[in-house]
Short mmCIF file of C-alpha atoms and ligand atoms in Angstrom, two decimals:
data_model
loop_
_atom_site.label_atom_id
_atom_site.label_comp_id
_atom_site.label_asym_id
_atom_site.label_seq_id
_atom_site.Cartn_x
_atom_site.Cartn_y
_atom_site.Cartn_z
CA UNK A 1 0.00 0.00 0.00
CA UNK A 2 1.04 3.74 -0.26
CA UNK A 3 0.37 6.43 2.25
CA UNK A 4 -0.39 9.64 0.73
CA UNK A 5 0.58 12.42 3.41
CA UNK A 6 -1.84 15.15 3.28
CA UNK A 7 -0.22 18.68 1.72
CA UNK A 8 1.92 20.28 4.75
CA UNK A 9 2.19 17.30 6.44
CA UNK A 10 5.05 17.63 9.10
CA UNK A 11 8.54 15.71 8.94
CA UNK A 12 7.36 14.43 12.79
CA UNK A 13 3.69 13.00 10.90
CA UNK A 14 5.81 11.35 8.26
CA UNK A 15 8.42 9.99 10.37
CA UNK A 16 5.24 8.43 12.66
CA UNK A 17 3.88 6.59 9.74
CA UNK A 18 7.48 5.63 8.87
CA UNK A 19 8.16 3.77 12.39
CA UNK A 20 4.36 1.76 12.17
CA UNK A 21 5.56 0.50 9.09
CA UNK A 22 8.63 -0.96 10.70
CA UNK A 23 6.80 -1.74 13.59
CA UNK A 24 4.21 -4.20 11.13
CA UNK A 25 7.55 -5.54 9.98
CA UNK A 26 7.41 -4.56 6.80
CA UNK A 27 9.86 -1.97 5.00
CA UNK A 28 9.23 1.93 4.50
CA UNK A 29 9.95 3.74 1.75
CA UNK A 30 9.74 8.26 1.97
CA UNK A 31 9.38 9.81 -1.41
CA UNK A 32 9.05 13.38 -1.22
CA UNK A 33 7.39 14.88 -4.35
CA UNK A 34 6.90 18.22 -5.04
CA UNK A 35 3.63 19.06 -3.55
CA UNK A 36 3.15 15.90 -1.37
CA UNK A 37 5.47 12.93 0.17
CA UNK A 38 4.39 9.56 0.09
CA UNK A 39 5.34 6.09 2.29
CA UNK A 40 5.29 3.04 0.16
CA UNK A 41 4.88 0.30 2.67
CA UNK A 42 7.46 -2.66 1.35
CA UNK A 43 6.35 -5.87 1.67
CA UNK A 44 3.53 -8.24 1.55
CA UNK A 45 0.82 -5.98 3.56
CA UNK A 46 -2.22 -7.92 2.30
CA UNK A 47 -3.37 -9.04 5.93
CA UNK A 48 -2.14 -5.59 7.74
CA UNK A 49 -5.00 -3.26 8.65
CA UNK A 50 -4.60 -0.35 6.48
CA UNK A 51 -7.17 1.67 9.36
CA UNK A 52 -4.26 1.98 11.39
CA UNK A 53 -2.62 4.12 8.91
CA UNK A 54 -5.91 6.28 7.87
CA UNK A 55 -6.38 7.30 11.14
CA UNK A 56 -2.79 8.86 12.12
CA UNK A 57 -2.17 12.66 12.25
CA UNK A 58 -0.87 14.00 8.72
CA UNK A 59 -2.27 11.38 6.79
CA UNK A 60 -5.16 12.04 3.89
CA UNK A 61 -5.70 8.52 2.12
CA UNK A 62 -3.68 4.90 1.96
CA UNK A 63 -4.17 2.98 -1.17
CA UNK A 64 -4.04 -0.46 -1.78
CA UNK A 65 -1.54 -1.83 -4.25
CA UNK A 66 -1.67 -5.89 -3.64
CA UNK A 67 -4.97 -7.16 -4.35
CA UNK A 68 -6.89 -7.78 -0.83
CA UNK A 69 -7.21 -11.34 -1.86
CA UNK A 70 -4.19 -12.72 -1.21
CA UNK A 71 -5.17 -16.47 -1.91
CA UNK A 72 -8.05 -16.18 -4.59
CA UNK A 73 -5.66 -13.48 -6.09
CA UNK A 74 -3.35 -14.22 -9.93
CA UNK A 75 -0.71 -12.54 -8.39
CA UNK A 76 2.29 -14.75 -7.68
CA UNK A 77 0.51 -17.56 -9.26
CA UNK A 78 0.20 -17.65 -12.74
CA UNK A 79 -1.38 -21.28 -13.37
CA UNK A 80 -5.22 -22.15 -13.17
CA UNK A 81 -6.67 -24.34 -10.26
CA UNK A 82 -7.78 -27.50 -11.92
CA UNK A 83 -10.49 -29.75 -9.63
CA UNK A 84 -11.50 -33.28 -10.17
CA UNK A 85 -14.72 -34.43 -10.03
CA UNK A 86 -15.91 -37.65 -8.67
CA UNK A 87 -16.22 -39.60 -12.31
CA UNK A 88 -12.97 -37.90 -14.04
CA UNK A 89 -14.89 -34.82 -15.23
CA UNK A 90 -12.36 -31.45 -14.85
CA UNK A 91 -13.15 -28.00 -14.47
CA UNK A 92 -10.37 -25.24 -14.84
CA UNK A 93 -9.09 -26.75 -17.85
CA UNK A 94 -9.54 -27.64 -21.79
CA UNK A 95 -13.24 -29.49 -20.44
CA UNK A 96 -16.12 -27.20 -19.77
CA UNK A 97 -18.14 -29.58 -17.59
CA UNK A 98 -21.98 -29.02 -17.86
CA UNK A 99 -24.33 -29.58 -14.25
CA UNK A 100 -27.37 -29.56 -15.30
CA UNK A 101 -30.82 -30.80 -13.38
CA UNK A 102 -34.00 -29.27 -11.63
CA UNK A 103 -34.27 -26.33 -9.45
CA UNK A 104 -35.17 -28.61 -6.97
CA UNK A 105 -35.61 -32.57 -5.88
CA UNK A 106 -39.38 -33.28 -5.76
CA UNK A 107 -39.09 -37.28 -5.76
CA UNK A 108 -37.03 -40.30 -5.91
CA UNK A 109 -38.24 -40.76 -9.49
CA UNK A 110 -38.29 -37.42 -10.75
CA UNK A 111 -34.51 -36.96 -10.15
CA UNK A 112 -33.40 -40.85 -11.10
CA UNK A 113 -35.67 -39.61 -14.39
CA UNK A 114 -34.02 -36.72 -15.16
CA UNK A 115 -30.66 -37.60 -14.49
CA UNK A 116 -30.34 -40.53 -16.85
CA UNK A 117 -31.58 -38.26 -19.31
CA UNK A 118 -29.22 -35.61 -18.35
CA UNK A 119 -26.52 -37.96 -18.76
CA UNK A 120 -27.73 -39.32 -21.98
CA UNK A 121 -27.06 -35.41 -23.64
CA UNK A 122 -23.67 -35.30 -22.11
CA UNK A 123 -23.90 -33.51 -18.29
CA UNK A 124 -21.25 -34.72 -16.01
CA UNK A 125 -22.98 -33.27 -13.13
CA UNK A 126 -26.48 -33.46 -11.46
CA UNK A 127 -27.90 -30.47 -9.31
CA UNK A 128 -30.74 -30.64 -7.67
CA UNK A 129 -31.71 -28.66 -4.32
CA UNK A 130 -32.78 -30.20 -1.06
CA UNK A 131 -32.42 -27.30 1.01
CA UNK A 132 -34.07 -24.14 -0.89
CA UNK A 133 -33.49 -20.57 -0.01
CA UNK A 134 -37.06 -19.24 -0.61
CA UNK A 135 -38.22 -15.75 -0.89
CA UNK A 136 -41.80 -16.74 1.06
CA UNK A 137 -41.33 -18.43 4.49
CA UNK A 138 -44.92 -20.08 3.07
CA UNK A 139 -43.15 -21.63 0.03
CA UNK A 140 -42.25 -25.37 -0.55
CA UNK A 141 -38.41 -25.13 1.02
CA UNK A 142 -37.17 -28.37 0.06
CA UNK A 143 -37.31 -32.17 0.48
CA UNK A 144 -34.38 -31.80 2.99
CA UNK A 145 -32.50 -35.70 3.47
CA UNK A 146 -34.78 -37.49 1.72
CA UNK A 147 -33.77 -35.23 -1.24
CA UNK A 148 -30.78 -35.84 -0.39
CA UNK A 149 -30.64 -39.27 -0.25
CA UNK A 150 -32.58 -39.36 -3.90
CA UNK A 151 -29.71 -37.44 -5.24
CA UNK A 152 -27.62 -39.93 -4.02
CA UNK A 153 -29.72 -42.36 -5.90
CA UNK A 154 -29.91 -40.66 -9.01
CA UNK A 155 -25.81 -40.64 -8.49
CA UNK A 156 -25.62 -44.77 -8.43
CA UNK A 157 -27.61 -44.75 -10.71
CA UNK A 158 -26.07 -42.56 -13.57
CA UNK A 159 -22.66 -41.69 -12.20
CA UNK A 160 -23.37 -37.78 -12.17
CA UNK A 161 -21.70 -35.95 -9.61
CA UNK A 162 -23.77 -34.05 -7.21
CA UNK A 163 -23.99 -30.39 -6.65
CA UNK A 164 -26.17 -29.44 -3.92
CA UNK A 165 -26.94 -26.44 -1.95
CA UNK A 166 -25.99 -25.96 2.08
CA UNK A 167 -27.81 -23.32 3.46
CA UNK A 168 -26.52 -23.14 6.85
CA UNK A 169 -23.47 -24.55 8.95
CA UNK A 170 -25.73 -26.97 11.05
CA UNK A 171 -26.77 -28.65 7.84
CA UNK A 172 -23.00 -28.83 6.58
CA UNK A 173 -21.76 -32.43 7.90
CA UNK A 174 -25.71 -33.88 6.54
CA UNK A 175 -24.84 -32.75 3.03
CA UNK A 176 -21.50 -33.31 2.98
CA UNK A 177 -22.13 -37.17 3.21
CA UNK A 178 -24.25 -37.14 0.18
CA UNK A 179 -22.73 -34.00 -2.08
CA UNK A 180 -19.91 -34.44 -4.24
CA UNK A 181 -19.62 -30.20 -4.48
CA UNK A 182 -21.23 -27.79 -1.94
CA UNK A 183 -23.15 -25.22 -3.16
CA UNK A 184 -23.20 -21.54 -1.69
CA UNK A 185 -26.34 -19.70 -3.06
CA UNK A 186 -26.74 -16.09 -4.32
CA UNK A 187 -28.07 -15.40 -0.69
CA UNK A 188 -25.57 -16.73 1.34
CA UNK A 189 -22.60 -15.35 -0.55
CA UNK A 190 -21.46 -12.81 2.61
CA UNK A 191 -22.51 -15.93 5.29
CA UNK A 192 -19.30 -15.45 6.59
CA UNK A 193 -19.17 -18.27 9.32
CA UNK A 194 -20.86 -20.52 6.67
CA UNK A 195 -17.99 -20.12 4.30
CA UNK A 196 -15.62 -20.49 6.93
CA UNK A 197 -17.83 -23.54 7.78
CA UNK A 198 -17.35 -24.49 3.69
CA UNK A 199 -13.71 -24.50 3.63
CA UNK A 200 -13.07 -26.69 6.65
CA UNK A 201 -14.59 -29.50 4.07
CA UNK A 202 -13.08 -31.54 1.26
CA UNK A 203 -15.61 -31.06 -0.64
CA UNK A 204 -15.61 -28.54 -3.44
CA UNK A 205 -17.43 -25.37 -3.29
CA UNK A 206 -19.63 -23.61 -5.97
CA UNK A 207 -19.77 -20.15 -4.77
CA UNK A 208 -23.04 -18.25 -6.36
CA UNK A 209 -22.49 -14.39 -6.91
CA UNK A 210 -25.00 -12.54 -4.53
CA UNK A 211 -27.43 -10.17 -6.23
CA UNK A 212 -25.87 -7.76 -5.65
CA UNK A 213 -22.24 -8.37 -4.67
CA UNK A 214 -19.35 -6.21 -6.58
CA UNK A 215 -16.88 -8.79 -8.43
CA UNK A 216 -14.31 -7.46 -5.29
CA UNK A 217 -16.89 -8.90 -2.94
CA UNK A 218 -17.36 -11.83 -4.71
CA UNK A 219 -13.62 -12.59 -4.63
CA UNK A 220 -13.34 -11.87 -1.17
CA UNK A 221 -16.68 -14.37 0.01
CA UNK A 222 -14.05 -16.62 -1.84
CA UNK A 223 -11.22 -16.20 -0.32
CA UNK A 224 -13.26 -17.02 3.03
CA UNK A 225 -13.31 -20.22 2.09
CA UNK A 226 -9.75 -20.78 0.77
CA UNK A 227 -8.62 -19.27 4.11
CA UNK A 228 -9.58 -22.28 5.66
CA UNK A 229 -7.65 -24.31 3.84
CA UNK A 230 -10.26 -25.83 0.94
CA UNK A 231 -8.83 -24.76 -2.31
CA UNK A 232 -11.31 -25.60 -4.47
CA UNK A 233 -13.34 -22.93 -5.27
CA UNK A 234 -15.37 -22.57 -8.25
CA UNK A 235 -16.78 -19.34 -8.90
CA UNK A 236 -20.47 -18.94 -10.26
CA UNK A 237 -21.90 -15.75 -12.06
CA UNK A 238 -26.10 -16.51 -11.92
CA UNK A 239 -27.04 -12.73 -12.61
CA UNK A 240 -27.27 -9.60 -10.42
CA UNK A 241 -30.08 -7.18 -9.62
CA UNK A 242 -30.84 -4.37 -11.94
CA UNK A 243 -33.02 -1.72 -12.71
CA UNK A 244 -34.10 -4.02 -15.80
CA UNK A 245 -37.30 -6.30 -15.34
CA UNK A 246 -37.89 -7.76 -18.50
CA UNK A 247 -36.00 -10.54 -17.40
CA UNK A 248 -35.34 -12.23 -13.61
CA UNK A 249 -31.85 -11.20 -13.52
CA UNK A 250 -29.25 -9.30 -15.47
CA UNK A 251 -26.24 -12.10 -16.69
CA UNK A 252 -23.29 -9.75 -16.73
CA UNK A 253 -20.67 -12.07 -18.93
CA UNK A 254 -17.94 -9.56 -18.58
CA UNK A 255 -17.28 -10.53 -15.17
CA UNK A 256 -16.02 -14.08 -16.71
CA UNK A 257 -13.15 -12.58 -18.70
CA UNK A 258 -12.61 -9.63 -15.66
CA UNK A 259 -12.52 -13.18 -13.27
CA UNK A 260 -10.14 -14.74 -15.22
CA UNK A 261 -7.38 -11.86 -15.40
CA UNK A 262 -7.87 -11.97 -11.28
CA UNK A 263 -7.99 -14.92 -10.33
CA UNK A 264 -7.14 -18.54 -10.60
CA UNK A 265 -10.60 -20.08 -9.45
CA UNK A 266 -12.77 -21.69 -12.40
CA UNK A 267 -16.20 -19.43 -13.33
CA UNK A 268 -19.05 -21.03 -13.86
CA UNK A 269 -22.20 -19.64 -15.09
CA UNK A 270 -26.13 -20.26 -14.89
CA UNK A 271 -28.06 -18.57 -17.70
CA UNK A 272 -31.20 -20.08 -16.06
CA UNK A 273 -31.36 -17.75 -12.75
CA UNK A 274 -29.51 -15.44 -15.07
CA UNK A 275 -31.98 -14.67 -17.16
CA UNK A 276 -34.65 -16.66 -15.75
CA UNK A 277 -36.14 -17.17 -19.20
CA UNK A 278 -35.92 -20.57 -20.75
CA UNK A 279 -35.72 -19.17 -24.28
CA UNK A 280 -32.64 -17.30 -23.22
CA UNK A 281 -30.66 -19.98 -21.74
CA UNK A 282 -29.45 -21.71 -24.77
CA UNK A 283 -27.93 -18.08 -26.51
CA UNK A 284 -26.34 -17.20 -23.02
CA UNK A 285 -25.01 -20.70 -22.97
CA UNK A 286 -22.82 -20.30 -26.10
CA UNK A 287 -22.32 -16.54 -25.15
CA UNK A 288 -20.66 -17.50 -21.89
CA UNK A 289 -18.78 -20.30 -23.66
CA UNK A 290 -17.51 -17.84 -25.96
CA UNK A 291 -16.91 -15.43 -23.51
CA UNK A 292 -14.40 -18.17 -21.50
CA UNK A 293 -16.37 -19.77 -18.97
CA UNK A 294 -15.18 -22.87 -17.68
CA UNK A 295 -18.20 -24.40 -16.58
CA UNK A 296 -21.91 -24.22 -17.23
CA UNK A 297 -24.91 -25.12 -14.54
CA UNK A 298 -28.48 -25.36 -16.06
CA UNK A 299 -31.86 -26.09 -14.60
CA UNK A 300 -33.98 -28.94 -16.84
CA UNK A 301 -37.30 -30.07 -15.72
CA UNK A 302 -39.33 -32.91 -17.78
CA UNK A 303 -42.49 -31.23 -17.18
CA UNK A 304 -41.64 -27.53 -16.74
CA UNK A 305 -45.27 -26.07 -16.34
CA UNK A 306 -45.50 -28.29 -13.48
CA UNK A 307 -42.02 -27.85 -11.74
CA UNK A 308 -42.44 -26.77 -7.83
CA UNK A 309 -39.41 -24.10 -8.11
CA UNK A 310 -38.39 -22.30 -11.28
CA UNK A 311 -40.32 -24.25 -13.83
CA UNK A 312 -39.94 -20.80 -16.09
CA UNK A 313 -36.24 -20.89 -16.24
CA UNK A 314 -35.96 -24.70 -16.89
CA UNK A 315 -35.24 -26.48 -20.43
CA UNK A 316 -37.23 -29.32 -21.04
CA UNK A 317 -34.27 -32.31 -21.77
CA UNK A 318 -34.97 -31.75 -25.72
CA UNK A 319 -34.46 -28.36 -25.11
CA UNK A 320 -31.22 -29.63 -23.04
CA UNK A 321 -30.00 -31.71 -25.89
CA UNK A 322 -30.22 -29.05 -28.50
CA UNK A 323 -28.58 -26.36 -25.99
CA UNK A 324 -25.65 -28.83 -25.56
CA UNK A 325 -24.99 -29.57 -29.37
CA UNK A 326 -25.45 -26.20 -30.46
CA UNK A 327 -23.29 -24.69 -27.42
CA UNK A 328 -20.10 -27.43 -28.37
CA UNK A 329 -19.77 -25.72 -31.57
CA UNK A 330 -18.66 -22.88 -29.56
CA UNK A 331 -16.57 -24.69 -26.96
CA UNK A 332 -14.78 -26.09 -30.31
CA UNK A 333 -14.49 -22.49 -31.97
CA UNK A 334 -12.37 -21.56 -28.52
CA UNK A 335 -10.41 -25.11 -28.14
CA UNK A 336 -12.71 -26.26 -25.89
CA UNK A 337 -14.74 -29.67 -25.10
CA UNK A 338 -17.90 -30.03 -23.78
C1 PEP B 1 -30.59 -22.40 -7.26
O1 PEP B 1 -29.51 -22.78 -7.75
O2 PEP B 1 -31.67 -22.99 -7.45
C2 PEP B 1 -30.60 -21.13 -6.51
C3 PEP B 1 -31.44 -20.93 -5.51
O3 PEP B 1 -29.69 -20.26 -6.97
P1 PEP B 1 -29.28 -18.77 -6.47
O4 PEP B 1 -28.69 -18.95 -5.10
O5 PEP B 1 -28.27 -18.34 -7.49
O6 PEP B 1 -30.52 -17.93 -6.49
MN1 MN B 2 -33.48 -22.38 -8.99
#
């Protein structure tokens, strides 16, 4: 970081910053300009509090240089993270794995159903929520275990991984012994403990945008969760609030190539609560593809008019099948698979 001195600053102010920087152990650096001096601050200051500079005598503003996501962050690390799926699917590299699968589990058979035909077009993972994060308290919330336990069904069956939200940290060790990859939902994305929570796991964590979380938020809910050791994050964009209403959500794709010149993580996107249209999803599909996204998760309902959660949003699986032939032209256009 640097600390700009304000104009007339005395030698005594500067020299005070000067020491605090030695005191955090890190080096100092004077440069006295013409109408202002500076103190670089040498060093890796990412986990120093930068407060304890903006609130000294003498001192107008510190700014950061190092990104405040140390571990999430490109710098010093110029490879991709990679991650494994149960099955041999990757995500992070040449492969751009597609989850698809309802909005949520409403039987045994409806997910076994759905996820052989999900299979059948070439998914490599199965979502599916027990736990739901509804707007209406009075809303169906979820099949909770049982769902669970179908998922795991529909997994033995078809050999789908499973991606499945956690809502809270009490229901973390229950769907942790049925998910393959945890996910975090738009509404959850600044549940601080339960990312904490998240990255004690081995399990891999999709990590859903909030509404309205800035792309340095977004990075930072991340970095929660690699701060506690689990390093496999995997970064999904699923639309953010605007003053637009035509459609459920704005899906701003930018954020996939900004992601990828920050950070490491794989991005994901979901063009179904992104646009929450099902005639959209296919287009955004090969948009985001084009646009570099390493991963795509997609709701799919066989009866759509009669799902319980999102039915608008979901592709029937012939609307599925066409998305996925017509989207793996594009992967091939940018040396990708599907
Ligand atoms: C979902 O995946 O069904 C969901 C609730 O997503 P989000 O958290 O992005 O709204
Ligand atoms: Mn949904």
């Amino acid at each position: 970081m640097i600390v700009v001195m304000k104009q007339g600053a005395t030698l005594d102010q500067v020299d005070q910053v000067a020491k605090r920087v030695r005191e955090m152990k890190l080096k100092d650096q004077v440069i006295v300009g013409q109408e202002l001096t500076v103190v670089a601050v040498v060093g890796d200051d990412r986990f120093k509090d930068r407060n304890a500079f903006e609130v000294m005598d003498g001192v107008d503003r510190v700014v950061p240089i190092l990104s405040p996501y140390k571990r999430a962050s490109r710098e010093g690390r110029p490879g991709k993270t990679v991650i494994t799926f149960p099955g041999g699917a990757t995500i992070g590299g040449t492969q751009i794995p597609v989850i698809a699968g309802p909005c949520s589990v409403e039987s045994r058979e409806q997910i076994v159903e759905i996820a052989h035909m999900m299979k059948a077009a070439g998914a490599v993972g199965l979502r599916g929520g027990a736990f739901k994060p509804r707007t209406n308290p009075y809303s169906f919330q979820g099949m909770g275990e049982e769902g669970l336990k179908h998922l795991a069904q529909a997994r033995a069956e078809t050999g789908l991984f499973i991606v499945t939200e956690v809502m809270s940290i009490d229901q973390v060790d229950l769907v942790c012994e049925y998910a393959d990859v945890l996910q975090i939902g738009a509404r959850n994305m600044q549940n601080f403990n339960l990312l904490s929570r998240v990255g004690e796991t081995n399990k891999p964590v999709l990590l859903k945008r909030g509404m309205s979380a800035t792309l340095e938020e977004f990075l930072l809910a991340a970095e929660y969760v690699l701060a506690r050791g689990n390093p496999n994050v995997i970064l999904c964009e699923r639309g953010i609030r605007t003053f637009e209403d035509y459609v459920r959500n704005t899906l701003p794709l930018a954020i996939v190539p900004a992601l990828h010149a920050l950070t490491h993580l794989p991005v994901v996107v979901d063009p179904s609560h992104g646009t929450g249209k099902a005639d959209l999803v296919e287009p955004m599909c090969r948009a985001a593809v084009a646009a570099g996204a390493d991963g795509l998760i997609i709701e799919t309902h066989t009866n759509p008019a009669k799902a319980m959660t999102d039915g608008a949003q979901s592709l029937t699986p012939a609307a599925f099948a066409a998305m996925m032939k017509s989207t793996a032209r594009i992967a091939a256009a940018v040396d990708r698979t599907m």
